[in-house]
Tab-separated table of N, CA and C in Angstrom:
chain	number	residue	atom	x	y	z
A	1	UNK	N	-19.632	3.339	-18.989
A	1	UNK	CA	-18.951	4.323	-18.189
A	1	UNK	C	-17.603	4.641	-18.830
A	2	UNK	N	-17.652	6.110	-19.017
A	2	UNK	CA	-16.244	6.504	-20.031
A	2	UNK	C	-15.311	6.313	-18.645
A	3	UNK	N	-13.468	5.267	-19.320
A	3	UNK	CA	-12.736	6.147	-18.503
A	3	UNK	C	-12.120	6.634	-18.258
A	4	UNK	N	-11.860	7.718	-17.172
A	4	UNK	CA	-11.052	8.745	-17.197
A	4	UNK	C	-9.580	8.468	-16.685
A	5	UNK	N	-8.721	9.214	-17.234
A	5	UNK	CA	-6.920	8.708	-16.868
A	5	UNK	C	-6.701	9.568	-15.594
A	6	UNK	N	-5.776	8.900	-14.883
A	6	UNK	CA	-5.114	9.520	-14.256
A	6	UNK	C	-3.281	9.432	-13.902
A	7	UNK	N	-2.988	10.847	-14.100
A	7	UNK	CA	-1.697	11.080	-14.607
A	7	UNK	C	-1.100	11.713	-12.793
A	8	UNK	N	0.429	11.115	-12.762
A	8	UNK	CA	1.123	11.872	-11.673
A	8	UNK	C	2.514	11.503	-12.608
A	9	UNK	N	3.622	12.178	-11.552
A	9	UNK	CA	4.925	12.229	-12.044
A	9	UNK	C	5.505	11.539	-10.912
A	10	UNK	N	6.000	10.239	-11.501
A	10	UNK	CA	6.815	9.578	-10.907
A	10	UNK	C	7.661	8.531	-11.790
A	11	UNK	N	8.704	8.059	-11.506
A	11	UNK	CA	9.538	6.787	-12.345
A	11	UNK	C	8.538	5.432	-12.413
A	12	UNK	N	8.250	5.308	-13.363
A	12	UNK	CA	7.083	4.108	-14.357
A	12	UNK	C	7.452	3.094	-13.178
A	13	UNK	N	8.593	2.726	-13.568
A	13	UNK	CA	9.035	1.651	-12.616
A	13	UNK	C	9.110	0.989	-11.584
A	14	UNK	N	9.475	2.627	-10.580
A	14	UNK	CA	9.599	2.967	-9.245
A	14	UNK	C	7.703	2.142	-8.640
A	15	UNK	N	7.112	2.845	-9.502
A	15	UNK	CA	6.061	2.640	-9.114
A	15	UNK	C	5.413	1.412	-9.163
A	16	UNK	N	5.823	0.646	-10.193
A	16	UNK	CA	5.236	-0.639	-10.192
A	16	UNK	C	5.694	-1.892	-9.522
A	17	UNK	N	7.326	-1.044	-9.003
A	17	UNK	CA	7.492	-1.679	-7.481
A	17	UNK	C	6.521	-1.401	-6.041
A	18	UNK	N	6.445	-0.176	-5.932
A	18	UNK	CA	5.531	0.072	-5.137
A	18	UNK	C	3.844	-0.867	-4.939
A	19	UNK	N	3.134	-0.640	-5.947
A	19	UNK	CA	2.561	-1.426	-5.893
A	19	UNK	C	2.513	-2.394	-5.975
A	20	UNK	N	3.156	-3.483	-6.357
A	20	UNK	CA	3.825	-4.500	-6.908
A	20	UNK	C	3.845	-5.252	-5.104
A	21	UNK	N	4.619	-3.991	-4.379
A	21	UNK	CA	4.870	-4.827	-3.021
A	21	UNK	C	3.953	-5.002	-2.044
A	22	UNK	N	2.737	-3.675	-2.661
A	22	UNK	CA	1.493	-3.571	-1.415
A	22	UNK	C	0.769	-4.455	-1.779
A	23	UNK	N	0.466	-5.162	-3.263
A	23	UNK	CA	-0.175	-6.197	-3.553
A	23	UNK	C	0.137	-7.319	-2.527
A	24	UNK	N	1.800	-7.745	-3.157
A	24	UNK	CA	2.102	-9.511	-2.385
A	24	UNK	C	2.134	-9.306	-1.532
A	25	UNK	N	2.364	-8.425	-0.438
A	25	UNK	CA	1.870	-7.891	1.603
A	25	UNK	C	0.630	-8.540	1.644
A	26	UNK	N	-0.131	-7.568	0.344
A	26	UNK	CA	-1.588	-7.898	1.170
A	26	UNK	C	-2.180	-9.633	0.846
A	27	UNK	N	-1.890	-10.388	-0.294
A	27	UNK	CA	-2.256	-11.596	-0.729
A	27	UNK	C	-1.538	-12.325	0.387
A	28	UNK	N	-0.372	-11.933	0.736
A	28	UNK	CA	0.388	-13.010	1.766
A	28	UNK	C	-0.079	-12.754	3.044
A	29	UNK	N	-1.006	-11.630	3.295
A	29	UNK	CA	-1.553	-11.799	4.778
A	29	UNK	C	-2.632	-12.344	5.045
A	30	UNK	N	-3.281	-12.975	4.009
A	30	UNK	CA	-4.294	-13.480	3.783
A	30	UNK	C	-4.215	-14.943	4.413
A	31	UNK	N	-4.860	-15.640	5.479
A	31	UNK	CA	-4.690	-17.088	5.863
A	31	UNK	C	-5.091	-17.814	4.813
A	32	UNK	N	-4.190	-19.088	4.651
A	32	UNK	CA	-4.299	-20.228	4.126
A	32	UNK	C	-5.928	-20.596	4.014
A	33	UNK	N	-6.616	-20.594	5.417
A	33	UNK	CA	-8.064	-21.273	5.385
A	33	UNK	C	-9.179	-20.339	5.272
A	34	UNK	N	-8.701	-19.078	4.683
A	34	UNK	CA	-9.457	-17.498	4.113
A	34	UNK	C	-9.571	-17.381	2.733
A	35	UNK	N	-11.186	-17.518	2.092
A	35	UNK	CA	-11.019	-17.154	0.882
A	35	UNK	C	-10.604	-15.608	1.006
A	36	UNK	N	-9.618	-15.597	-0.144
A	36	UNK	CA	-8.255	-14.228	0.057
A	36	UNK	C	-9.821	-13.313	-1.143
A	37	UNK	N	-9.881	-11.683	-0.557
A	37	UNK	CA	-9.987	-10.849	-1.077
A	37	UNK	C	-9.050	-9.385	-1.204
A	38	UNK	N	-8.652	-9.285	-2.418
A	38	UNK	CA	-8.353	-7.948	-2.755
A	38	UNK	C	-8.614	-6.722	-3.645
A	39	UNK	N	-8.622	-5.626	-3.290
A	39	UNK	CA	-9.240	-4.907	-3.715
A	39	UNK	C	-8.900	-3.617	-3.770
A	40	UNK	N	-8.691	-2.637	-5.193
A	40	UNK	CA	-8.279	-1.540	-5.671
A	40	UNK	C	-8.508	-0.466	-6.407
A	41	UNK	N	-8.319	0.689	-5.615
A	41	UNK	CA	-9.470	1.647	-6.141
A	41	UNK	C	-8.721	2.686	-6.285
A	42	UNK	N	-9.081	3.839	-7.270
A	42	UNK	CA	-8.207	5.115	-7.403
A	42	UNK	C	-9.430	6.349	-7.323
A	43	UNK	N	-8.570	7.101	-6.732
A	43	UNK	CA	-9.550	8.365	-6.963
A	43	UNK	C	-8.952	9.702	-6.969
A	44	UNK	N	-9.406	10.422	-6.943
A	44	UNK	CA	-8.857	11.933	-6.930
A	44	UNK	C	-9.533	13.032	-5.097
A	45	UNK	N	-8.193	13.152	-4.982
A	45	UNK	CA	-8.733	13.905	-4.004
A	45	UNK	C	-8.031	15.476	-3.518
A	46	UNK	N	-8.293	16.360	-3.762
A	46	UNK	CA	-7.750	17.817	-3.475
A	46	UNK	C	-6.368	18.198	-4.096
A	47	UNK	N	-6.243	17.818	-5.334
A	47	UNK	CA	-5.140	17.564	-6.102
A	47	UNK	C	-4.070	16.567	-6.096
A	48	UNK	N	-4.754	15.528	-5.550
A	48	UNK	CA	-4.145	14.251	-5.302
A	48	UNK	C	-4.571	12.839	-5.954
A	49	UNK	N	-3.552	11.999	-6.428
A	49	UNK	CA	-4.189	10.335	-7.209
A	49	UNK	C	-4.323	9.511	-5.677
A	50	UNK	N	-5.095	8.822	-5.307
A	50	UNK	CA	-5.284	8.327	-4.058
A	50	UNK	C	-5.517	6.571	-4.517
A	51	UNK	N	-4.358	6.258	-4.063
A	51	UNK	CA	-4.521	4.213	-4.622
A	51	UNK	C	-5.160	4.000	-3.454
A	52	UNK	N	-6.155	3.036	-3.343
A	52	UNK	CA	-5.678	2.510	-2.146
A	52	UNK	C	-5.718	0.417	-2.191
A	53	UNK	N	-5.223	-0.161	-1.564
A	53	UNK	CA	-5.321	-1.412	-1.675
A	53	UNK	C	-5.386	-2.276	-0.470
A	54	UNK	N	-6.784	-3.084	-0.459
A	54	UNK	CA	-7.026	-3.677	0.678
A	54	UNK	C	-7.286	-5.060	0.413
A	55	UNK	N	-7.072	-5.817	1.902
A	55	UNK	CA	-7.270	-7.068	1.667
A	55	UNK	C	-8.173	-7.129	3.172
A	56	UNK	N	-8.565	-8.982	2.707
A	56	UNK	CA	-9.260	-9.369	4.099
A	56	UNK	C	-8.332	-10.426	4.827
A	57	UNK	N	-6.880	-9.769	5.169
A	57	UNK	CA	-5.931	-10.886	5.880
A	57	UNK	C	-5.931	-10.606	7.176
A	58	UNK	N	-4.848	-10.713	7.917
A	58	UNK	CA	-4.836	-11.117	9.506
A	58	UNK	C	-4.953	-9.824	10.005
A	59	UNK	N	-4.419	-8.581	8.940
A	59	UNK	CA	-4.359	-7.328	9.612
A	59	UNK	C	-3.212	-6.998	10.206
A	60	UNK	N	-2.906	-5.760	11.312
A	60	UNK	CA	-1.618	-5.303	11.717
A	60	UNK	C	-1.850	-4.932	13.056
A	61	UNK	N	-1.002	-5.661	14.063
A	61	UNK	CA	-1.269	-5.778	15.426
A	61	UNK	C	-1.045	-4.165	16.141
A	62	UNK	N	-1.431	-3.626	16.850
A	62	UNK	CA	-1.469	-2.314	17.585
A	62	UNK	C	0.204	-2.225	17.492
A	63	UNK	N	0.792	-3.296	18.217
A	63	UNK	CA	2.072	-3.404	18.660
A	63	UNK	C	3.130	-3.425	17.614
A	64	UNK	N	2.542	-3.198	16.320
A	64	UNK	CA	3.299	-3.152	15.246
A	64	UNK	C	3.311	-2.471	14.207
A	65	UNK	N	1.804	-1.331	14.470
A	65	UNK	CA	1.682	-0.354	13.853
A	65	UNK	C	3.048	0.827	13.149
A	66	UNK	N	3.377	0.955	14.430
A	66	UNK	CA	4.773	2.297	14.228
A	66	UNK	C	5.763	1.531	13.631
A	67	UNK	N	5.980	0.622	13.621
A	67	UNK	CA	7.307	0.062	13.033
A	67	UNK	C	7.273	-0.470	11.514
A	68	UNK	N	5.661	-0.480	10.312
A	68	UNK	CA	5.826	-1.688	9.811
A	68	UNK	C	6.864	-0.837	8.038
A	69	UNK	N	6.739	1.015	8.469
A	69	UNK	CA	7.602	1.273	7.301
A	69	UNK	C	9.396	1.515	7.987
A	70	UNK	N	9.671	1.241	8.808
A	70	UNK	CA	11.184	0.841	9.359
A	70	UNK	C	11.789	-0.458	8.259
A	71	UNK	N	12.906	0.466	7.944
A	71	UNK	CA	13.944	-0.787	7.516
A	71	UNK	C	14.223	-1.907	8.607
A	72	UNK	N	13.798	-3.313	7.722
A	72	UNK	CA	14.420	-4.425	8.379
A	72	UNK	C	13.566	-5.114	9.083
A	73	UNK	N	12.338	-4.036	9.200
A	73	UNK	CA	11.555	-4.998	10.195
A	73	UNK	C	10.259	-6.069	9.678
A	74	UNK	N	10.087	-7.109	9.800
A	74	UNK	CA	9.727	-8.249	9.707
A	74	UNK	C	8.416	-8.931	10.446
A	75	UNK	N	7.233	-9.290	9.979
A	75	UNK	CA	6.530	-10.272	10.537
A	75	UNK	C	6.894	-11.446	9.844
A	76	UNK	N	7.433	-11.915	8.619
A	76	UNK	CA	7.767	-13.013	7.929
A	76	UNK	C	8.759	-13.970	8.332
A	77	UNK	N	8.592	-15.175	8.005
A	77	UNK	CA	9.926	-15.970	8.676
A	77	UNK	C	10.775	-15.706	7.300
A	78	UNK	N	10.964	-15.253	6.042
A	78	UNK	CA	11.659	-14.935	5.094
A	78	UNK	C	11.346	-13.528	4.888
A	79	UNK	N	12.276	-12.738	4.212
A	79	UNK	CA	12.562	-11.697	3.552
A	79	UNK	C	13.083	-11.316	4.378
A	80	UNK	N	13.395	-9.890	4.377
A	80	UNK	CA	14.789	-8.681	5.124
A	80	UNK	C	13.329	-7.500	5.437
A	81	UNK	N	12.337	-6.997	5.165
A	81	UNK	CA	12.039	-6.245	5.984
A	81	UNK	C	12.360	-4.808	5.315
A	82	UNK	N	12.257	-4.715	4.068
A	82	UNK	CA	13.124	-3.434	2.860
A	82	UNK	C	11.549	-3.404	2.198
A	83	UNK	N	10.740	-3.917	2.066
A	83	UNK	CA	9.701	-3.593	1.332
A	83	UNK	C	8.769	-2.446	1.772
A	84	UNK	N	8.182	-2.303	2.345
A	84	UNK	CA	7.373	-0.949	3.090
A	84	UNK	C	8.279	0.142	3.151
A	85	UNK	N	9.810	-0.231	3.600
A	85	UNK	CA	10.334	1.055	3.829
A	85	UNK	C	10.539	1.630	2.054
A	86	UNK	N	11.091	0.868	1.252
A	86	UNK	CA	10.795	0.624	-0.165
A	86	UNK	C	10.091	1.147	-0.824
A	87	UNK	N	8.923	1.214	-0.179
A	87	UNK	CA	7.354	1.703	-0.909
A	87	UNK	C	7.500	3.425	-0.089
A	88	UNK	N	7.301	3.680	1.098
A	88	UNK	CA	7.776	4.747	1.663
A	88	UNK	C	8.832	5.639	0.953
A	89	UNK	N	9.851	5.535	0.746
A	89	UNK	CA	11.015	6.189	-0.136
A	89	UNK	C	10.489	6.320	-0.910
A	90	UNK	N	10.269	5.680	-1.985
A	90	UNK	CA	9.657	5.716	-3.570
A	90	UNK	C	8.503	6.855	-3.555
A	91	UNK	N	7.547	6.507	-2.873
A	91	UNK	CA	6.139	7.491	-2.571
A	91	UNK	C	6.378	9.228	-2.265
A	92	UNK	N	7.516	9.053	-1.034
A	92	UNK	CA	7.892	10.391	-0.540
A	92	UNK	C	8.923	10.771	-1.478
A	93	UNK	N	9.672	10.614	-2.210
A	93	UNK	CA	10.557	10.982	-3.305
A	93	UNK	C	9.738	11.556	-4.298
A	94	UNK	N	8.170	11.064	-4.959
A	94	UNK	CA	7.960	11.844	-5.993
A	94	UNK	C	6.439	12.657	-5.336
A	95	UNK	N	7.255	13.073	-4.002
A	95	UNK	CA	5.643	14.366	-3.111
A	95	UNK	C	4.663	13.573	-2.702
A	96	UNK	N	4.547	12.096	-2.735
A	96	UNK	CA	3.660	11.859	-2.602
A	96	UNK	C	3.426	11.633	-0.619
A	97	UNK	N	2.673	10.649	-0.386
A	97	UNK	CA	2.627	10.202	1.540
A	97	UNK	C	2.006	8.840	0.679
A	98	UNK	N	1.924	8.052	2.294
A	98	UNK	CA	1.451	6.343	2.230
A	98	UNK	C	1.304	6.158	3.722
A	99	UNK	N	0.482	5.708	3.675
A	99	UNK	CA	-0.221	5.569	4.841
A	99	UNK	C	-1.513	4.205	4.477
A	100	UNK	N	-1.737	4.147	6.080
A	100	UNK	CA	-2.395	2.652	6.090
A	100	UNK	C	-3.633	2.817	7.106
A	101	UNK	N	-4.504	2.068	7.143
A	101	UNK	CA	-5.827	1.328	7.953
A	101	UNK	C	-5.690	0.190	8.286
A	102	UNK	N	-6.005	0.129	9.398
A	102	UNK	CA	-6.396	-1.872	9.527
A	102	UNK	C	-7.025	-2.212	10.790
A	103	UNK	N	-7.676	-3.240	10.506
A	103	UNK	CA	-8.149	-3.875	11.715
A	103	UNK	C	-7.280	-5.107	11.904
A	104	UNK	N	-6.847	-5.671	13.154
A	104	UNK	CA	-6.228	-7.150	13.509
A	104	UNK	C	-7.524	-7.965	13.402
A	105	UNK	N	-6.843	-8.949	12.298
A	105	UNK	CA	-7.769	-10.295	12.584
A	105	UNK	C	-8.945	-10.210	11.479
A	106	UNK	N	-9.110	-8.643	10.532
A	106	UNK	CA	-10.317	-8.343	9.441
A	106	UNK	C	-9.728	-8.172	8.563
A	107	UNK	N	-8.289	-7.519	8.507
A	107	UNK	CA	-7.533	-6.909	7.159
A	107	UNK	C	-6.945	-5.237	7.218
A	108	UNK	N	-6.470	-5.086	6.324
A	108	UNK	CA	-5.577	-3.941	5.922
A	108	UNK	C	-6.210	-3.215	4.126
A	109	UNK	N	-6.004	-1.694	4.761
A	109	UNK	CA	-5.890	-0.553	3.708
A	109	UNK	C	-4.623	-0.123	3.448
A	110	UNK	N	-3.952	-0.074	2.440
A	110	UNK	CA	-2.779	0.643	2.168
A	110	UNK	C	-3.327	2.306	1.280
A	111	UNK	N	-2.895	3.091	1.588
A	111	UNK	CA	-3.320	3.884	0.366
A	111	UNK	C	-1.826	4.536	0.430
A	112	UNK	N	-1.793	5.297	-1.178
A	112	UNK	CA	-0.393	6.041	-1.743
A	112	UNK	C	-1.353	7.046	-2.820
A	113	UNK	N	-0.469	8.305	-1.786
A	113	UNK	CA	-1.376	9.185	-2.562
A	113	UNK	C	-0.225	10.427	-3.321
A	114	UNK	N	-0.617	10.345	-4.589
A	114	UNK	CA	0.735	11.253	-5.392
A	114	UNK	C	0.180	12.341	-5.452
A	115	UNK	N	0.832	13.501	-6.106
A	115	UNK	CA	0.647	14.494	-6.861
A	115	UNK	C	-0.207	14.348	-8.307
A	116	UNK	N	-1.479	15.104	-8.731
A	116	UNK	CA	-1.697	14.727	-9.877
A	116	UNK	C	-1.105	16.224	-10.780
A	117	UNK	N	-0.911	15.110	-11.852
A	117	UNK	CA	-0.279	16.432	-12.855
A	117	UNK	C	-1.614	16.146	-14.328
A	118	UNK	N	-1.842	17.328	-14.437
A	118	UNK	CA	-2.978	17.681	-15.667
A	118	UNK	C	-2.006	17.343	-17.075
């Protein structure tokens, strides 16, 4: 299977924070007594690069849906709560959106979907 590239415009960097953070979210929501799966896929959709990245961790409670790209806010007993909002900024700065799926208790979809440039 030939494969094919896919190109958007954004800071190299920027981005490999971005993903960088939806990865360790999703490995760290993963329970201790859960063999951890993750999993990442790209595609193209209506002139768009579409990531998306899922795991099989605890998931995201109803009650915490609206809040989890807010600065500061926290399910962790460590960190500050800057990462999602982090990934949010970065995403919407180069046109892109980010948005999520999940079930509580089965796991989480992250997807980040850019602009593709030819």
């Amino acid at each position: 299977m030939e494969e094919v590239p896919f190109y958007v415009l954004a800071d190299k960097d920027q981005l490999i924070g971005v993903f960088s953070n939806l990865m360790k979210n999703a490995v760290q929501s993963i329970p201790d007594e859960r063999r951890g799966k993750l999993a990442i896929s790209m595609r193209r959709d209506a002139g768009f690069i579409v990531v998306e990245i899922s795991d099989n961790g605890i998931g995201i409670p109803e009650d915490q849906r609206d809040k989890i790209f807010t600065p500061n806010f926290t399910t962790k007993s460590s960190g500050m709560g800057l990462g999602l909002a982090f990934v949010r900024n970065i995403v919407e700065e180069a046109s892109g959106k980010v948005w999520f799926a999940s079930t509580y208790k089965i796991g989480s979809s992250f997807f980040v979907s850019l602009p593709e440039v030819s």
